mmCIF file of C-alpha atoms and ligand atoms in Angstrom:
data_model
loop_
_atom_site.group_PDB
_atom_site.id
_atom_site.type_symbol
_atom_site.label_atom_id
_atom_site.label_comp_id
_atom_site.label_asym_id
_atom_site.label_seq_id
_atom_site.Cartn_x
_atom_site.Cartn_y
_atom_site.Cartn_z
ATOM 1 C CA UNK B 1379 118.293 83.425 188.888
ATOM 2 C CA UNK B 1380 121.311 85.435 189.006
ATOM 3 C CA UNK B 1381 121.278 88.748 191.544
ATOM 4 C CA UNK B 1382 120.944 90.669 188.727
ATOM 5 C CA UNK B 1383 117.436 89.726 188.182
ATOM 6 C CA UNK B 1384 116.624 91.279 191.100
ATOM 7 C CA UNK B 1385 118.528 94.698 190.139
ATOM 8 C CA UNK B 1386 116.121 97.723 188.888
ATOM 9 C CA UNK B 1387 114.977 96.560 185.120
ATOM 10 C CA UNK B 1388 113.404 98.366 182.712
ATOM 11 C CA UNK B 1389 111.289 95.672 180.913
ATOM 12 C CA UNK B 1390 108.628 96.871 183.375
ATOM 13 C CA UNK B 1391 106.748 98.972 181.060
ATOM 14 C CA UNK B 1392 107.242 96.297 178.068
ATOM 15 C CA UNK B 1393 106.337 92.825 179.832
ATOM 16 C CA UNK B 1394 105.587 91.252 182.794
ATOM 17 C CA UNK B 1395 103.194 93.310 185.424
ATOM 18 C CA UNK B 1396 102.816 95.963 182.481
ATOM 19 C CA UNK B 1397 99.286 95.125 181.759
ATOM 20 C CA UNK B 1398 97.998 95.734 184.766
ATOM 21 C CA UNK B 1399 100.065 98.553 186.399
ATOM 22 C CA UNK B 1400 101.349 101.878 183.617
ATOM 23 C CA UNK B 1401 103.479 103.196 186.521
ATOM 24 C CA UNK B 1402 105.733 101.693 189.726
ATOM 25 C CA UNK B 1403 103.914 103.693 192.195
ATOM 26 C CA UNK B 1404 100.541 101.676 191.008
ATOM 27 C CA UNK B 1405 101.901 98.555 192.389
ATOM 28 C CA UNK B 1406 102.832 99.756 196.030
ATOM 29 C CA UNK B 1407 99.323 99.374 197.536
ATOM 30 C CA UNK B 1408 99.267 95.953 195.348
ATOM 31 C CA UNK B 1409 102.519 94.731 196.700
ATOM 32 C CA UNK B 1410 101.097 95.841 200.376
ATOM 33 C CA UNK B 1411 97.827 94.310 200.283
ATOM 34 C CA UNK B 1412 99.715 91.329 199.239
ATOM 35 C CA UNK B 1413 101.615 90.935 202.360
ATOM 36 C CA UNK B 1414 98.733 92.032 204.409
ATOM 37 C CA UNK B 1415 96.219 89.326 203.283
ATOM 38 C CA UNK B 1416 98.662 86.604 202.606
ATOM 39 C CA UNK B 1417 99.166 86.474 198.846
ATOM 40 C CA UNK B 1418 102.509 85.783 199.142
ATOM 41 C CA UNK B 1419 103.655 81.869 200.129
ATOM 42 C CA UNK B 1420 106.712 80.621 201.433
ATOM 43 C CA UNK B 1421 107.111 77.451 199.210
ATOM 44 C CA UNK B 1422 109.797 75.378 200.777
ATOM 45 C CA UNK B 1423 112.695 73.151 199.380
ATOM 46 C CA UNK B 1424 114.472 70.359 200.922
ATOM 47 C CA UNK B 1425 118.020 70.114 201.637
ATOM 48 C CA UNK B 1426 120.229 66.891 202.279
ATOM 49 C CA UNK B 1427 123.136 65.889 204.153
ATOM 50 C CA UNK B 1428 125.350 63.605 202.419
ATOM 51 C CA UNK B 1429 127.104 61.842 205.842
ATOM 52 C CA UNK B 1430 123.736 61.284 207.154
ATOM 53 C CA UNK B 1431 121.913 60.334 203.990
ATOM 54 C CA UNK B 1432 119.101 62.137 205.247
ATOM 55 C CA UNK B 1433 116.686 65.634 205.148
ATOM 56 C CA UNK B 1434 118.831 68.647 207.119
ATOM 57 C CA UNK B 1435 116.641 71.229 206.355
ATOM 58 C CA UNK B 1436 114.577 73.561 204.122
ATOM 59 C CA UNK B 1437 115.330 76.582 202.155
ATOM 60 C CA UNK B 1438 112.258 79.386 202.046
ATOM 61 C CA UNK B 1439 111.315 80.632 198.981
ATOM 62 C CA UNK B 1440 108.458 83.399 198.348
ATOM 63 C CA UNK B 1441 106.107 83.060 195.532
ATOM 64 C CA UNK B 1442 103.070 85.320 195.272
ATOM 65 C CA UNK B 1443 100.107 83.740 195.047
ATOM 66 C CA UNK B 1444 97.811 86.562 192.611
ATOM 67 C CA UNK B 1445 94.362 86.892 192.350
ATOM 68 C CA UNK B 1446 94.601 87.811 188.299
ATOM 69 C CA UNK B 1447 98.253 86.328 187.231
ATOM 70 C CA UNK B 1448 98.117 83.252 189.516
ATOM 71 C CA UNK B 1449 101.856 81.771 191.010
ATOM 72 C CA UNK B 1450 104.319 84.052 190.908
ATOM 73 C CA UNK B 1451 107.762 83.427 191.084
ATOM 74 C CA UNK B 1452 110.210 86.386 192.829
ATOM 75 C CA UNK B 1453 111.937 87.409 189.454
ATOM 76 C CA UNK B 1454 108.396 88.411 188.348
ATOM 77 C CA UNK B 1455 108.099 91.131 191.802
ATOM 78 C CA UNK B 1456 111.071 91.203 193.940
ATOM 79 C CA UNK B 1457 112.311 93.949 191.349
ATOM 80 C CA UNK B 1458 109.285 96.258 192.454
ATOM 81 C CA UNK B 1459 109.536 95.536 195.796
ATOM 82 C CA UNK B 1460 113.683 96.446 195.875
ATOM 83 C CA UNK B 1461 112.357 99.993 193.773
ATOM 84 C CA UNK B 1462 109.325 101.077 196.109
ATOM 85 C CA UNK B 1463 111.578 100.473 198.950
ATOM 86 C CA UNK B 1464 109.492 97.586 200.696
ATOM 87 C CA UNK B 1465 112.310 95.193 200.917
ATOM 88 C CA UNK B 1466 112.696 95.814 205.190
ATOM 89 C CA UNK B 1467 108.512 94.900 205.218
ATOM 90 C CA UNK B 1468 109.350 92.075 203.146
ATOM 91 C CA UNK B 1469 111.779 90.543 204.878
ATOM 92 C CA UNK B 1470 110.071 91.134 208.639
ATOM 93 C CA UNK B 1471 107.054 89.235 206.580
ATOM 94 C CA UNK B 1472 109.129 86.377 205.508
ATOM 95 C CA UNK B 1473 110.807 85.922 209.161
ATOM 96 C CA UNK B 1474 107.052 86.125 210.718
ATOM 97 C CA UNK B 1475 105.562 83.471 207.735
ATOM 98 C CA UNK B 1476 109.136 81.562 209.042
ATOM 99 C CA UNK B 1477 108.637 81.514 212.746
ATOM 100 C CA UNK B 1478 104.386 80.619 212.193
ATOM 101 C CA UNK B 1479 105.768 77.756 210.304
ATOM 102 C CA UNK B 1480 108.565 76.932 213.202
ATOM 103 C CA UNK B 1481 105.982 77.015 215.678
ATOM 104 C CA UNK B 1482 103.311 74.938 213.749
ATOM 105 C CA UNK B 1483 106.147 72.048 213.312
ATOM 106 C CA UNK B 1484 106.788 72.248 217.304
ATOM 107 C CA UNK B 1485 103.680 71.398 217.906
ATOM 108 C CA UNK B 1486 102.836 68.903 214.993
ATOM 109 C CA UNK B 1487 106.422 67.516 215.626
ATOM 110 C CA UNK B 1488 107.675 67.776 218.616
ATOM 111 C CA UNK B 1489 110.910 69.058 217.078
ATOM 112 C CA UNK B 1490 112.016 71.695 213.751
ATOM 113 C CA UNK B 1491 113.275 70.923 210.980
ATOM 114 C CA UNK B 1492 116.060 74.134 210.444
ATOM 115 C CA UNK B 1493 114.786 76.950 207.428
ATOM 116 C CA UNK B 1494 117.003 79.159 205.745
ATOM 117 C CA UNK B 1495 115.531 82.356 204.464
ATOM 118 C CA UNK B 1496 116.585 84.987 202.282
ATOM 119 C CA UNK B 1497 116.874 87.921 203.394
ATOM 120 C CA UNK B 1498 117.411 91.322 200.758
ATOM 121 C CA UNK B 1499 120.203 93.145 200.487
ATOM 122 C CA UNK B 1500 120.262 96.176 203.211
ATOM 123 C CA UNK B 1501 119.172 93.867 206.474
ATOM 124 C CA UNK B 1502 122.596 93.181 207.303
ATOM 125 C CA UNK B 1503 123.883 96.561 207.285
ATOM 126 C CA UNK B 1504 120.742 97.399 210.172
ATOM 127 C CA UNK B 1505 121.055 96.531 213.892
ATOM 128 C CA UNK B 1506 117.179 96.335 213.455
ATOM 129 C CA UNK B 1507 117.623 92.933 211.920
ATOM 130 C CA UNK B 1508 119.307 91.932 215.381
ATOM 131 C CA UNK B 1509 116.602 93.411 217.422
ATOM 132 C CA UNK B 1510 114.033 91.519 214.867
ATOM 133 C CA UNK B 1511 115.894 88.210 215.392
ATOM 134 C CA UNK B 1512 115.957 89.293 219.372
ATOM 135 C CA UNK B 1513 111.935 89.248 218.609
ATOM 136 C CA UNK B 1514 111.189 86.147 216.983
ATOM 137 C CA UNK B 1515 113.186 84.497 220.055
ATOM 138 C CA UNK B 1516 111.232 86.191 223.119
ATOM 139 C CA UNK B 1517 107.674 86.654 221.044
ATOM 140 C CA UNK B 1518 107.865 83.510 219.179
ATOM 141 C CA UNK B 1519 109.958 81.156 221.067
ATOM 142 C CA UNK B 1520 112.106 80.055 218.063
ATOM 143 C CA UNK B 1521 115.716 79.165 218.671
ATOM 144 C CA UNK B 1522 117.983 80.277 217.103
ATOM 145 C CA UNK B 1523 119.053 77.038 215.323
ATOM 146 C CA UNK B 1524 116.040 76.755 213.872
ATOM 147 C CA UNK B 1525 116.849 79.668 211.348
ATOM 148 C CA UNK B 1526 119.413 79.781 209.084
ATOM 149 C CA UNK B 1527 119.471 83.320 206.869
ATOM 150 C CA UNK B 1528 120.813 83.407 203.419
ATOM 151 C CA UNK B 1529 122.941 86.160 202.560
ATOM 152 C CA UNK B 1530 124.256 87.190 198.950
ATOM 153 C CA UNK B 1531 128.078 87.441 197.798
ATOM 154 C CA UNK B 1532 127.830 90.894 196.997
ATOM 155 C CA UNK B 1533 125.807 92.069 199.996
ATOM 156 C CA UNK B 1534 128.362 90.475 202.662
ATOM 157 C CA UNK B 1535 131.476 92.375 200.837
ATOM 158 C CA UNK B 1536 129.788 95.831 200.434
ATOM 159 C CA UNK B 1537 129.690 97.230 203.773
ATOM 160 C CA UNK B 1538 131.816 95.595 205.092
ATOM 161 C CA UNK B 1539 132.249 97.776 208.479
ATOM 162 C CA UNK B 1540 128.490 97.063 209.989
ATOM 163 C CA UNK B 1541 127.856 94.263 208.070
ATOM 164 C CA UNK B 1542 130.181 91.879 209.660
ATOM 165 C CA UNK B 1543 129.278 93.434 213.500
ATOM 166 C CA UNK B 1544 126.027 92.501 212.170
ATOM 167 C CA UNK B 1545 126.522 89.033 211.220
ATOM 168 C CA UNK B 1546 128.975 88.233 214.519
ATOM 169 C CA UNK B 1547 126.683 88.967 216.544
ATOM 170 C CA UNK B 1548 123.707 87.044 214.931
ATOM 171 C CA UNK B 1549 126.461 84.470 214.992
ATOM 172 C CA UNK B 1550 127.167 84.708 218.890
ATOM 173 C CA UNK B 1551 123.168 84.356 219.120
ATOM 174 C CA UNK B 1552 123.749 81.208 217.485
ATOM 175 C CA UNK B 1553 122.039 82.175 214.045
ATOM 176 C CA UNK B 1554 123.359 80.342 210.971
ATOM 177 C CA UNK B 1555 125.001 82.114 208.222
ATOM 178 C CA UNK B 1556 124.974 81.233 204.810
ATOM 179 C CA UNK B 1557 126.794 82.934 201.725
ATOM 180 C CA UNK B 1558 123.851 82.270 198.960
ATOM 181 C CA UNK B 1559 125.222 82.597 195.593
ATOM 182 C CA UNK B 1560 129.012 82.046 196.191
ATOM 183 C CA UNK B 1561 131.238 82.121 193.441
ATOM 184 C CA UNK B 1562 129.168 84.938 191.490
ATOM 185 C CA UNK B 1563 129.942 88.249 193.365
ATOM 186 C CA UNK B 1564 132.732 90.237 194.084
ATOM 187 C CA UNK B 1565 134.249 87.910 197.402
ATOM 188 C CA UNK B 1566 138.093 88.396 198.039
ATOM 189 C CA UNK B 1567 139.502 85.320 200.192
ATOM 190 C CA UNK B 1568 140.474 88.075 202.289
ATOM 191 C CA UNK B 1569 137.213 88.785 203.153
ATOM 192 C CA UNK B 1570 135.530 85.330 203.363
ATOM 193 C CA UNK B 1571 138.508 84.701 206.135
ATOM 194 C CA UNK B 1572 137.217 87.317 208.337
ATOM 195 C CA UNK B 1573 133.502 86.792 207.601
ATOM 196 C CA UNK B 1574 131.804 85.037 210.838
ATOM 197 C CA UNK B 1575 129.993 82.676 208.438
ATOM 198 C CA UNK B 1576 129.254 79.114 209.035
ATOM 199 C CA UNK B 1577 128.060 77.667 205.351
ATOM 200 C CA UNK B 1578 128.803 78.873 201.904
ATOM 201 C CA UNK B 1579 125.769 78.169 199.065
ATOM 202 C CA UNK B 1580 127.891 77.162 195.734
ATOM 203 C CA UNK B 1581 125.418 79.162 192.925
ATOM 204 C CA UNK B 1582 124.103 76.563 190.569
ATOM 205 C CA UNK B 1583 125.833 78.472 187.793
ATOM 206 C CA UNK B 1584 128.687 75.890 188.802
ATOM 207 C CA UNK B 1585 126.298 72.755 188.751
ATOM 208 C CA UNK B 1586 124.865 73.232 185.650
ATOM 209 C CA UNK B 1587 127.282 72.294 183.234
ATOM 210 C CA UNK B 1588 129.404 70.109 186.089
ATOM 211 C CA UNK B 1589 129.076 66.898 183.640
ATOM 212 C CA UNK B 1590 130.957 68.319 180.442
ATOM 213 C CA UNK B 1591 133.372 70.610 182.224
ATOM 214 C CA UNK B 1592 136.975 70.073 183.665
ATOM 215 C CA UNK B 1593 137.139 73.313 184.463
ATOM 216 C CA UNK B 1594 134.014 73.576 186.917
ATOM 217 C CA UNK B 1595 134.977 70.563 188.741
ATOM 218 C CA UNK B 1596 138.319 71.951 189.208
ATOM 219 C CA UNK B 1597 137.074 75.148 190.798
ATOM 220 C CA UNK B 1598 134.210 73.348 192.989
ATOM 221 C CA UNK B 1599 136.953 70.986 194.346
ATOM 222 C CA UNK B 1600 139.091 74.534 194.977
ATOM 223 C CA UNK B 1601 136.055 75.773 196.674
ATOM 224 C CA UNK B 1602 135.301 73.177 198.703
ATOM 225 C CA UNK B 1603 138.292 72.752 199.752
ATOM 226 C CA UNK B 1604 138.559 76.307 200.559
ATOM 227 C CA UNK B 1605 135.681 76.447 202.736
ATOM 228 C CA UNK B 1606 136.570 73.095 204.686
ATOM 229 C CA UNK B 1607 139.574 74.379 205.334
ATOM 230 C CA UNK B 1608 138.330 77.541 206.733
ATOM 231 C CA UNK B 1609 135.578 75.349 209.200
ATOM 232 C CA UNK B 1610 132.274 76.334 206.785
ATOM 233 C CA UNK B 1611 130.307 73.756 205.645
ATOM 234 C CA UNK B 1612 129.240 73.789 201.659
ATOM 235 C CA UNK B 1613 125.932 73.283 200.216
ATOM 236 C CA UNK B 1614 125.690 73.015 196.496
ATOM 237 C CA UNK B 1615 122.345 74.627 194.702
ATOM 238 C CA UNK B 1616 120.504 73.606 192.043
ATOM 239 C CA UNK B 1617 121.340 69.680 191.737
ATOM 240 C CA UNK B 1618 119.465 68.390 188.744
ATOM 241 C CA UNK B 1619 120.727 64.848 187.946
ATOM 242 C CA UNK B 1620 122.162 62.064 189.740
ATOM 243 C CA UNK B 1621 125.583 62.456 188.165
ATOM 244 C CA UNK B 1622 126.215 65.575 188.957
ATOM 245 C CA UNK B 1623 125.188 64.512 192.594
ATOM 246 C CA UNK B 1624 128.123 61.660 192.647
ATOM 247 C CA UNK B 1625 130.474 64.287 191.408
ATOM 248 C CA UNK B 1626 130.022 66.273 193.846
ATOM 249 C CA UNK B 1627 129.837 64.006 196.431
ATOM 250 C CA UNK B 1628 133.278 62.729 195.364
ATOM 251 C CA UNK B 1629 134.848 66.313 195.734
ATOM 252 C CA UNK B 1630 133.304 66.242 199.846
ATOM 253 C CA UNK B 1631 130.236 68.765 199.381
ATOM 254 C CA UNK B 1632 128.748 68.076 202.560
ATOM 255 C CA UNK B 1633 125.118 69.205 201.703
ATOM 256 C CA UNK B 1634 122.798 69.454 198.527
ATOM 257 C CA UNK B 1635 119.659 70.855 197.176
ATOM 258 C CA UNK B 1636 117.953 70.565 193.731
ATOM 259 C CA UNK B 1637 115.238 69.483 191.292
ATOM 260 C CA UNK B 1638 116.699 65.935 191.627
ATOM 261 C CA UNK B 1639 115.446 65.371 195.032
ATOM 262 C CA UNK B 1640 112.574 67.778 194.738
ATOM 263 C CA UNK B 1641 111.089 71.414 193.711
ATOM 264 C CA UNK B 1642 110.093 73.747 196.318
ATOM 265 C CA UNK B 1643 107.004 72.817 197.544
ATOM 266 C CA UNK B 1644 104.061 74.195 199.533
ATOM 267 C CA UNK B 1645 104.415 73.763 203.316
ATOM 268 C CA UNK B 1646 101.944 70.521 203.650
ATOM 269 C CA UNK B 1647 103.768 68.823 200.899
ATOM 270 C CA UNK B 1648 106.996 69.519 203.366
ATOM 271 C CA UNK B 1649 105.348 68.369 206.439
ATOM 272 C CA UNK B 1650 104.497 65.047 204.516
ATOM 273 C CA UNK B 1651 107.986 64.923 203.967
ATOM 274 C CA UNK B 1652 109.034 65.483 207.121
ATOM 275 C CA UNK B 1653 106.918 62.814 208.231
ATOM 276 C CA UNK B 1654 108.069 60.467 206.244
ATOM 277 C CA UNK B 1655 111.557 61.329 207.979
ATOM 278 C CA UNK B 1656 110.466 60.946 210.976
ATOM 279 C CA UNK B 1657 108.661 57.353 210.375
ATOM 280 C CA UNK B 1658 112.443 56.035 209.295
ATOM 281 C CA UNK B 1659 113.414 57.603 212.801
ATOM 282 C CA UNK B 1660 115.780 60.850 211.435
ATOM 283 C CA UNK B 1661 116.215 63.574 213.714
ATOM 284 C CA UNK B 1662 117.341 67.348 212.889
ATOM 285 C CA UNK B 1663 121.144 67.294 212.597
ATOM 286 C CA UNK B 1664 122.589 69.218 215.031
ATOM 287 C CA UNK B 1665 123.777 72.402 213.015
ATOM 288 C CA UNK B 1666 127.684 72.343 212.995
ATOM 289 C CA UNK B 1667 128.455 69.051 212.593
ATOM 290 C CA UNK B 1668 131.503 68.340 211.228
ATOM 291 C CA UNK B 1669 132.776 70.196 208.126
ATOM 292 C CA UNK B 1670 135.950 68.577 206.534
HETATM 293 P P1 LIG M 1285 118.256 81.646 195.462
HETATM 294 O O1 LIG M 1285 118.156 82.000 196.899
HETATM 295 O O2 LIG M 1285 119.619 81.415 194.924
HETATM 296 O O3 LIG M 1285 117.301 80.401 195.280
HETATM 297 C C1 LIG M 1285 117.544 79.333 194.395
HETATM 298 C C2 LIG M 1285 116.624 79.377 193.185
HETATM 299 O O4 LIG M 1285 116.881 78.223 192.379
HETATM 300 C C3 LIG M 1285 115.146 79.312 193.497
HETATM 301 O O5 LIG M 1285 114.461 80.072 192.504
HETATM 302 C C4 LIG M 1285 114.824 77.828 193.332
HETATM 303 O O6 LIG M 1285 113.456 77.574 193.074
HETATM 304 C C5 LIG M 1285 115.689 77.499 192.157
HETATM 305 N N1 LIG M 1285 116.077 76.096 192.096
HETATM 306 C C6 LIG M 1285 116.153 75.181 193.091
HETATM 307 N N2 LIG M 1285 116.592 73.982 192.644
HETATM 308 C C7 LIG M 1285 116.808 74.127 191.310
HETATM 309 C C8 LIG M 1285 117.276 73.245 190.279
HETATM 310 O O7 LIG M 1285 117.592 72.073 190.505
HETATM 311 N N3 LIG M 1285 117.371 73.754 189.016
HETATM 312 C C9 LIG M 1285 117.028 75.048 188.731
HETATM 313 N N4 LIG M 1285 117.138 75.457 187.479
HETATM 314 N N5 LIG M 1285 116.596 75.921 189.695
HETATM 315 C C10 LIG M 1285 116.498 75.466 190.968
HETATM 316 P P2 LIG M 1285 113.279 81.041 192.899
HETATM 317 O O8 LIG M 1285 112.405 80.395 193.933
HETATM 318 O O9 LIG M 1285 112.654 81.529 191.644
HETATM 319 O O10 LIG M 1285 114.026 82.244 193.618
HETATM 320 C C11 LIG M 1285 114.907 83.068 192.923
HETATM 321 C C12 LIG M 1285 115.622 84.015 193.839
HETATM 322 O O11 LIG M 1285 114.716 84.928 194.464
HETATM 323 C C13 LIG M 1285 116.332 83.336 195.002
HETATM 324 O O12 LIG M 1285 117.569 82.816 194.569
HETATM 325 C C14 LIG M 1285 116.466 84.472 195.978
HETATM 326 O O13 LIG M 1285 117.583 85.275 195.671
HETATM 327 C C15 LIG M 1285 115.216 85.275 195.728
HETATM 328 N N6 LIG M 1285 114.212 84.953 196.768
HETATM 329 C C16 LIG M 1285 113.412 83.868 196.856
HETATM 330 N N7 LIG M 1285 112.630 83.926 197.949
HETATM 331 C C17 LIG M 1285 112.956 85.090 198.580
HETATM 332 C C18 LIG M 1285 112.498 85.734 199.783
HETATM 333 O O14 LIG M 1285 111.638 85.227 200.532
HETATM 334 N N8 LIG M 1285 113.058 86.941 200.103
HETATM 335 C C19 LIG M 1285 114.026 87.516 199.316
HETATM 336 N N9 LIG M 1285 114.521 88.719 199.711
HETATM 337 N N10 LIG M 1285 114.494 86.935 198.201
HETATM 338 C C20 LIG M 1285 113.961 85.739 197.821
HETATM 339 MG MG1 LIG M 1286 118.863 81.375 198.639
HETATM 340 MG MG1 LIG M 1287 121.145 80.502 196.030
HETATM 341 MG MG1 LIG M 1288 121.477 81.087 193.090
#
């Protein structure tokens, strides 16, 4: 799903939640409740690392577990969430449901696998999110490499002034930064030069079609090389078939997520697979290794 998805739409009234709510203001003590008594789930997908042939992490991604509609996915409420003006409750509930899971691996583990979560748009123009992040390292005892946060194109570019004060110094805390989406927003090169970074997230809208099109594999090879040679490492989303896998691993993507290696899944399903990681004795990569 495109950002776009996310952007107020007006099919609310015509499909969707319609049945059950006439009018946006029904849904806010929904939407609440939901948060409060855990409807929502962070379902979590694996990443891999193509140098070390092995699991470097997991990307977070809400569903909403309803007592009517059942799973949810976050096109269906993220929408209402973004209009009602409950994206900041949101996102401190995602961190918390984050850091729970952190601490829960600790102990099961002995060691954390990283998670990258998404944050919405207006956290990174707050020095509340710093203060949160502050939090979750004092309260919780999660460090800081333990958390990655996913941050969209668009969002990065628009406020440019706070937003990158904001992301140096999560940066200096030794958060990791990645640009989810890249290749669909507004970025000038300008910008992604100056933007303390450490990872860009190529939007599967370049996967896709990877197979059939010249074009596509000549701007993922310009991309990759772009972000190598500015010290970020590259992920690539939405990886559905071996092929386009070898492609990609020909033009250096360093990491990869998709369908092919699996669909996010609920958090036991994860710590099976971490298990199974740690029974062919992988560790958690150490987060910068090298790029290029
Ligand atoms: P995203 O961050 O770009 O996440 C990638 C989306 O692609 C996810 O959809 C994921 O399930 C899906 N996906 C993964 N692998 C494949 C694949 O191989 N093929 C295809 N076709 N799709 C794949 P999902 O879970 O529906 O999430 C959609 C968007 O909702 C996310 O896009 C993200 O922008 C947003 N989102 C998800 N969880 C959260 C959250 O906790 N907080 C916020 N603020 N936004 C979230
Ligand atoms: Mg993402
Ligand atoms: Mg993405
Ligand atoms: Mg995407």
């Amino acid at each position: 799903q495109s950002k776009e998805s996310h952007q107020p739409i007006v099919t609310f009234y015509e499909r969707g939640m319609d049945e059950m709510y006439s009018h946006l203001v029904d849904m806010e003590p929904v939407l609440r409740k939901a948060m409060n008594d855990n409807e929502f789930q962070l379902y979590l997908q694996p990443q891999f690392d193509f140098d070390h042939q092995q699991l470097c992490g997991f990307e977070a991604l809400i569903r909403w577990q309803h007592p009517e509609r059942g799973l949810l996915s976050p096109a269906e409420f993220l929408p209402y969430i973004d209009q009602l003006g409950l994206s900041a409750e949101l996102d401190d509930w995602v961190l918390n449901e984050a850091a729970n899971i952190l601490m829960h691996w600790k102990r099961l583990f002995g060691m954390c696998w990283p998670i990258a979560v998404n944050l919405s748009a207006p956290q990174f123009q707050h020095f509340q999110l710093i203060e949160k992040m502050e939090r979750l390292q004092q309260e919780f005892g999660i460090e800081p490499e333990w958390l990655e946060l996913e941050i969209t194109e668009n969002v990065a570019m628009s406020d440019l002034h706070n937003g990158m004060s904001v992301i140096q110094r999560l940066r200096e805390m030794g958060y990791g930064i990645a640009i989810d989406d890249f290749g669909t927003g507004h970025s000038s090169l300008a910008y992604l030069r100056s933007l303390p970074i450490n990872k860009i997230k190529i939007d599967r809208s370049f996967i896709s079609e990877l197979q059939h099109s010249n074009n596509d594999v000549t701007i993922l090879k310009a991309m990759i090389r772009l972000a190598h040679g500015l010290g970020k490492r590259v992920i690539a989303e939405g990886i559905e078939t071996e092929e386009q896998q070898d492609i990609l691993q020909k033009l250096g993507c360093d990491m990869m997520q998709g369908y092919f290696y699996s669909p996010p899944m609920r958090q036991q399903f994860a710590e099976q697979f971490i298990e199974r990681q740690i029974q062919g004795n992988k560790k958690p990569l150490p987060r910068d290794v090298a790029a290029a």
